[in-house]
Amino acid sequence: MEDKSRAVEKVMVEISSQRLSLANRSYFGPIVTNMNRRDNYSKAYFDFCRKVLASKRVAIFVFEGAAISLDEFSYEYQPLLTDAIPSIKRELPRLKGEFRATKFLLSLVHRGPQGSSALSQSALPGPSPYLDVTSGEICAEMSISEIEDLIKHYATAAQFALEVGFDGIEIAAGQHSLIRSFLSPLTNQRSDRYGDDRGLLLRSLIREISKSTAGGIVGLRQSIDELAPWGGFGPEQAAMDLIALEQELPGTVSYVLCERGSIYSTADTEADYSAGSLYNSGAMDTFATRVAESLGDDRPLLVDSGGIYTDADLAKLFATDRDVDLIDLTRPIIADPHFLDAIYRPRRCIACNQGCMVGDQRNFPISCAVNASISPDIEAPKRFKERIPTASSRPFAADGPKIAVVGGGVAGMVAALSLARNRHRVTLFEEGPHLGGQLRRYCSTHPNYRLTDLLEDLVTEVALAEIEVELSARVDSYSEVDSFDDVVIATGSNYRPRSGPPIVDIGASRGTAKGQLDSMHVFGSSIKQLIDEGSNFIFYDIVGDEASRAVVKRLIALGAQFTYICPDPVAFSQLSLSNGLVEGNTTLIRSGAELLFEARVTAVEERSCVVEEIYSQHQRVIDFDYFIESNRYFANDQIFRGGRGLLIGDCLAPRSIRSALAEGSRIVEANGPSKEIKLVGAQR
Amino acid sequence: MKYPLLGSSIKLGEVEVKNRIVFAAHLTNYAEEQMPSDRHVAYYRARARGGAGLIITEEHSTHPTDWPYEKLIAGFRNEVIEGYRKITDAVHEFNCKIFAQINHNGGQGSGRYSGREVWGPSPTIDPLFKEVAHEVDEAEIDEIIEGYIKVATNVAAGGFDGVELQCSHSSIVRAFLSSATNHRSDSYGGSLEARCHLLIRIIEGVRGAIGPELALGVRLCGDELIEGGITIDETVEVASIVEDTKMVDYINTSIGVATYSLYAIEASMAVPPSYSLFIPNAIRQRVSIPVVGVGRFKDPLQCEKALANGDCDLIGVVRGQIADPDFARKALYLENSDSIRTCLSCNQECVGRMGVNRWLGCIENRSAGREFLIERGSSNQIRSLKKFDRRTNTKGKVAIAGGGPAGLAATIALASQGYLVAPFEASDELGGAVTTAAKGPSRAEFYDLIRNLTRELSEVNISYNLGTTVDRALLEELSPDILVVATGSQKKKPYFVTNYSDPFAQIAPSTDELRIFDSYEGFMGLKFVNEGDRVVVFDEVGFHDATSNALFALERGAKVTYVTPALSPASGISLTLDLEWWRIKMAKGGAEIVKNTIITGIEGKTISTVNHITGAQSQITADYLILSTARLPECHLSDVAEALSIASLRIGDSLSPRRAHAAIIEGSDVVREVEKRLWKER
Ligand SMILES: Cc1cc2nc3c(=O)[nH]c(=O)nc-3n(C[C@H](O)[C@H](O)[C@H](O)COP(=O)(O)O)c2cc1C
Ligand SMILES: Cc1cc2nc3c(=O)[nH]c(=O)nc-3n(C[C@H](O)[C@H](O)[C@H](O)COP(=O)(O)O)c2cc1C
Ligand code: SF4
Ligand code: SF4
């Protein structure tokens, strides 16, 4: 018989080591949410905590980091511990009461040279003056007395954290931290004792902290590999630092969360799908082996972090015999707060970083591409509220108004789901033979291999919900859905070629017709033929988003000959927040494709286009067989414009999965208990 | 009166404005949770107290789909009125008039904050935010207009004297006006009249909401600077259509599109003053209602001339009044225009901070954006003032080493607090690195920073000891209570450089040696550059020192190659809106730009490089190499002082090499630090 149990069950085993007893092996990390303020942990943040803790099973939950001192002000909504204490005192006890299986820790942060002087309005402290690539600033070398102050601040902060009710603290010594910059030979060039012995700061700090945290958990978030091609430390050195710490202060550190990265590898801590799953495991193995060899069983518990998104990844993790004690499940739990439940509704994290990474100056509040309910409640648009009739308040009865949802793409499926959950009677019309819309057309070959999971999850949910699905049912006018109380239009977007060269019907006219190519065709299989024929492609990318990167990666993977043209100085400017910009540009540059940045296409002829360099206004003509453009998708709303019906998703304005999903979820305001769809048992 | 036209009053509809100086609309990022804040109140109060005739506030959003940046005031929410009241009351105390700018940014935004789609006349993509707009239908157009009416009603209730409709550089109204973004075929698109349809409906709606007493203005874009966009001829027509409604009292102007050509709107010093005066001039020839001219007005004389010339009826002075809130008072009422702290048009702390969602500040004016702290008595300076007993007169003797911005600001701050100061500068002129920086092409106005500080220095009756190097002997002799070290930064040799060249030595061009200079000495070293010489500028930092050197060499006919490890060149001057101008000049001069590249070694005149992404190695032959790499603080005097048991304090670059604003902040705040040190000592 097929083994139907989930790998997550292996996470659900109790841990009781000398240092730490925990309900299970799950860990939720200190994620920047931008929901807090400098002087308080907000109500919205505590709501966020409740949402992600919904399974009541998370073993360790680390609060968003607090700045330990005034001069640490890395992002605008970073709480300052001393100022935020009242807000914690107010809310934390209640939270702890609600989630008794969970240990609540506070992450204590000083980013040092990687902070922001724009906010602190003072020089950034660091071990030695160096030019930091993240902050773009040269830090000020800390004096001995400033180092001593730092240690004191850390110890006081730890004491405060325990006093206000936390079960312990986590020391931020990972990628973005002042402590790492002391540990690293790249950035610590001091000639005093803190330079001769680069681990001294960490050890002194933990010594002081342990004095005031007796009985509390002391976690350490450590970068175990700086990923600097020259000079930085790797897992061996990181292990030595930890071993030295253990030898001097045995038993003080309860667990070590292992992450990778330093100033030269900013995108590696929370990499997106392009890093693959379990991307820290190589370094982790070296590190863990070293630590175990030297410390035996009496060692801090080790937390594996990075690239664990789904049950399948967990299965892979447990397939090897590794010294891993706890597992960082931050993103999978954000995507699906019931991830740890044996029975759960699947909404797997797609490793996109499009919603949960908000750590830049724009201060977007945290959200999730696949789980819209995690965002703070945004008021639904006026027209939604006015238009969608409310269902009867009788719970669990699908006797509400009859709604037609036209279009079975992401937006349509999610709208149908949220309506059905709110007791509306829903019919979902899809013109094609399958649900999935645009997502289905590209997901199987999209470089984000997790998109197929999303499609599967949504289709399963729809199948299990009480939704009448009409496939191969094209709706061309309102008259066809007249009998419904209301209509939701989710017909997505269409490729519309620019005027000029013909649009190529890739299926029909292999190798003969040349001209404009729908970007979606890049994800089909017929494109291979064109590539094998040695065709020349031009990809003109005005947008620079996730979809653009996908097109580029697909072209590269297929070995296509192409020229990339974009008006910006770098490619994929929209991916700076989700850690995709550097990865995307590096891939593009390494591919050997011809690159024309800061250039515009001014005219497209049959087989060539005119490209103007923006600054020199120099023009040149480039030949192509196929011309692909990134912003030729337009709302498919012609039939339904200005009429009855609510437009959502790409047919309102072509955007992303994230917005389609969010709009679909917000189509109806929940009133009263929502009607739970059947939960999917342990069948994966 | 020295500037009679500038000082004369004018009526905008029923509203009498006491002079012609307008603090035109600008974002501040002072809003908290999308509501006006105390920071706004104090900020506007300071400019009203400073004599401005009219203040036009930053924009107030008219609709939930309009939320392009986080700290936008949501004017459509009723809760704003209380905050409005506080602002207008504060301003009215000084007989200054205040209008609210109201706006919907349309497609020039993103849905990330609002969770909504962005709206526009047609589904076009914004060049910055890169979202395709939702083409609004009739019902949505009605909703937009309702939004304007709602906000106008709130504004009137909040005590404003008028409303300005932002229809220029970032606005859905401009998007409707422009053929580049309006492709509609209904009654809102096509002919110019049709493209004005939305604007006219908004004017009618808003006028209805505010009644006849309040003033109503329209801000128009004179030239979008994009292909197929609005140009001045069309704008003049629009102005005339607007005037014909007889509901509008004045026209304000601007140039460019905020999400595409911001560098034209908030022009840096690379752009000549009065660059945009052709717009009000052209409009004024057509309409009879008053017209406001805006753009790099830095001193009252320039304003007076524009008025005398008939270019415009009022002058928008934005950055000029950020830098000196008392601009108008000094020009008109104190008749002391020489004492105006002129804006540098550096864009570093005003515009530059807007782009990164930070509160507006100013490189020269430590108080900008902190007025509310000062009012509350909780700013650094005030705190120290209160703690220190002024009568005892036991303030210490402070020696200041260094006459750059940090040293100057510190000397002024300390002297005005009653300290005995002894300031020293080793060279014969004040200014330090700023003096060098100002020698770069189109960077001369940066020197105004020093000119302004020197003037403030004379106001506290202090003069510097020039040509005097502070050393052990001097310190022993002075025996100050504390030494402020403001000696700037020093170059650091990157590993691939064995020796820097002597910038003072005149070397014959035939030499075989590659001449290597640090960017701070580049202008000196490049003095002898010949036409056709090959100059490589290697830039790790991405700021003006590197870019200025490249232009400096280019202007002298050199063949320039700019090399940077970064993905894109000179990112630091992008926020200050200097990048476009620099790139255009570089392109014109035929300079080459090499990205993602580091230097690995130098052999004779050959520089070896490697692309750190591809690993590709190459070599460049050059006559000169200019390096903008990480610098080190120059702070050896701290050690000297320590050896003498004299307390010392490092500020500006000598604490850590950064930019001028940090020097000014640390110099201005020095009093508190000095006290702390002296306290510790005792
Ligand atoms: C070729 C192509 C690739 C795309 N890739 C992504 C992607 O990687 N991430 C994303 O959020 N949206 C991507 N999109 C956009 C979404 O597919 C689209 O916004 C979503 O399906 C809208 O849902 P709806 O059709 O139900 O309205 C892509 C679009 C195209 C045309
Ligand atoms: C920081 C900053 C923000 C601005 N934001 C706006 C705005 O929101 N609306 C507007 O109409 N103009 C805005 N402007 C443009 C100004 O009104 C003015 O046109 C421009 O600063 C040129 O005038 P100046 O040289 O006197 O500064 C802004 C200017 C600055 C410096
Ligand atoms: S936003 Fe994307 S990466 Fe983040 S939790 Fe959601 S699905 Fe996962
Ligand atoms: S920061 Fe520079 S440009 Fe801005 S107001 Fe101050 S001096 Fe003027």
XYZ file of C-alpha atoms in Angstrom, chain A residues 37 74 76-77 116-119 121-124 129-131 136-141 145 189 354-355 357-358 361-365 367 378-383 496 541-544 567-570 573-574 577 581-582 585-586 589-590 597-598 600 602 614-616 631 633-634 637 641-642 647 651-655 658 663 666, chain B residues 33 70-71 110-119 123-138 140 143 146 184 227 260 349 353 355-359 366 370 492 540-541 567-569 579-581 583-584 587-588 595-596 598 611-614 629-633 650 655-659 661 665-666 680:
158
model
C 6.017 50.724 14.748
C 17.608 49.564 10.142
C 11.408 52.400 9.718
C 9.058 49.972 11.403
C 20.588 52.668 7.725
C 21.982 55.984 8.825
C 19.145 57.679 6.962
C 16.961 56.657 9.879
C 20.974 59.938 11.563
C 24.276 58.784 12.952
C 27.254 56.869 11.653
C 26.810 53.112 11.484
C 35.763 50.943 8.422
C 34.672 49.247 5.228
C 32.283 50.045 2.424
C 26.413 51.762 0.623
C 28.011 53.340 3.636
C 31.362 53.222 5.337
C 30.924 52.401 8.992
C 32.708 53.911 11.950
C 35.129 51.703 13.820
C 33.987 51.370 25.209
C 40.447 44.100 10.538
C 6.417 38.185 -3.721
C 4.450 38.878 -0.589
C 9.640 39.739 1.669
C 9.056 43.338 2.583
C 12.346 51.164 2.499
C 8.952 51.015 0.872
C 7.478 49.486 4.019
C 4.938 47.260 2.324
C 3.049 45.324 4.944
C 1.350 39.508 2.576
C -7.737 45.894 3.529
C -11.081 47.460 3.017
C -12.777 45.850 0.069
C -13.371 48.153 -2.880
C -16.586 50.076 -2.717
C -18.054 48.340 -5.715
C -2.364 41.837 -28.284
C 11.248 43.875 -21.637
C 9.639 47.045 -20.380
C 8.232 45.433 -17.270
C 11.087 43.583 -15.581
C 14.864 50.663 -20.870
C 16.203 50.310 -17.313
C 19.824 50.184 -16.209
C 19.319 46.656 -14.884
C 13.925 45.936 -11.521
C 10.617 44.772 -10.054
C 12.331 43.151 -3.053
C 17.072 40.995 -9.121
C 20.668 39.947 -8.624
C 20.728 39.632 -13.794
C 23.529 37.243 -13.038
C 24.635 38.137 -18.007
C 26.200 34.700 -17.762
C 20.115 48.118 -21.304
C 18.845 51.693 -21.256
C 14.076 51.558 -26.320
C 11.234 52.736 -31.433
C 18.323 56.380 -24.363
C 21.272 58.557 -23.435
C 23.187 58.769 -26.679
C 3.818 44.127 -21.836
C -1.099 41.457 -22.319
C -4.267 43.482 -22.036
C -12.806 42.825 -20.648
C -16.946 46.561 -19.831
C -19.190 48.951 -18.044
C -14.090 42.579 -12.831
C -9.265 41.325 -16.712
C -9.386 44.313 -14.378
C -5.725 45.108 -15.008
C -3.062 42.567 -15.957
C -0.819 42.011 -12.966
C -0.617 37.653 -6.086
C -8.868 40.103 -5.395
C -11.742 39.725 -1.178
C -0.839 56.465 8.908
C 3.254 55.013 1.686
C 2.935 58.378 3.371
C 1.216 50.738 -7.626
C -1.351 48.530 -6.017
C 1.015 47.342 -3.334
C -0.296 49.634 -0.612
C -3.904 49.907 -1.698
C -4.418 46.289 -2.663
C -6.208 47.720 -5.671
C -5.615 48.070 -9.377
C -4.334 51.435 -10.575
C -6.582 53.590 -12.708
C -4.290 50.571 -20.312
C -0.781 51.986 -20.581
C 2.169 50.990 -18.463
C 3.892 53.461 -16.182
C 7.646 53.657 -16.816
C 8.525 53.567 -13.126
C 5.856 51.558 -11.341
C 5.335 49.321 -14.359
C 1.758 48.473 -13.692
C -0.735 48.496 -16.502
C -3.599 50.783 -15.627
C -7.203 49.735 -15.588
C -9.065 51.749 -18.192
C -11.717 53.522 -16.166
C -15.309 53.418 -17.327
C -17.939 56.140 -17.018
C -15.435 55.078 -12.373
C -16.262 58.050 -8.772
C -16.843 62.410 -6.417
C -9.829 56.715 -25.522
C 7.348 61.065 -27.136
C 9.819 59.363 -16.071
C 18.258 65.271 1.587
C 14.913 61.103 0.725
C 12.631 58.468 -3.325
C 13.341 56.167 -0.407
C 10.237 56.836 1.657
C 11.994 58.877 4.335
C 10.956 62.173 5.837
C 19.450 70.638 10.273
C 12.584 68.486 12.803
C 43.102 54.305 1.381
C 33.193 51.476 -6.088
C 31.132 54.090 -4.328
C 25.229 46.308 -11.787
C 24.471 49.867 -12.806
C 26.690 52.938 -12.802
C 22.207 60.586 -13.183
C 20.351 61.427 -16.388
C 22.375 64.547 -17.032
C 24.725 59.853 -18.584
C 23.762 62.197 -21.396
C 27.266 59.501 -23.953
C 27.846 62.731 -25.877
C 29.824 47.385 -15.345
C 30.224 44.398 -13.021
C 36.752 44.967 -10.690
C 33.969 40.784 -14.771
C 32.964 39.326 -11.424
C 29.810 37.813 -12.847
C 31.172 36.092 -15.938
C 37.101 53.538 -3.426
C 36.342 53.265 0.268
C 38.157 55.963 2.229
C 39.387 56.019 5.779
C 38.691 58.556 8.472
C 35.219 63.003 16.034
C 34.295 59.774 12.290
C 33.441 57.829 9.178
C 33.729 59.016 5.581
C 30.265 59.811 4.334
C 28.579 62.822 2.812
C 24.821 66.095 5.397
C 24.268 66.995 11.432
C 27.182 66.058 13.626
C 32.381 62.260 31.603
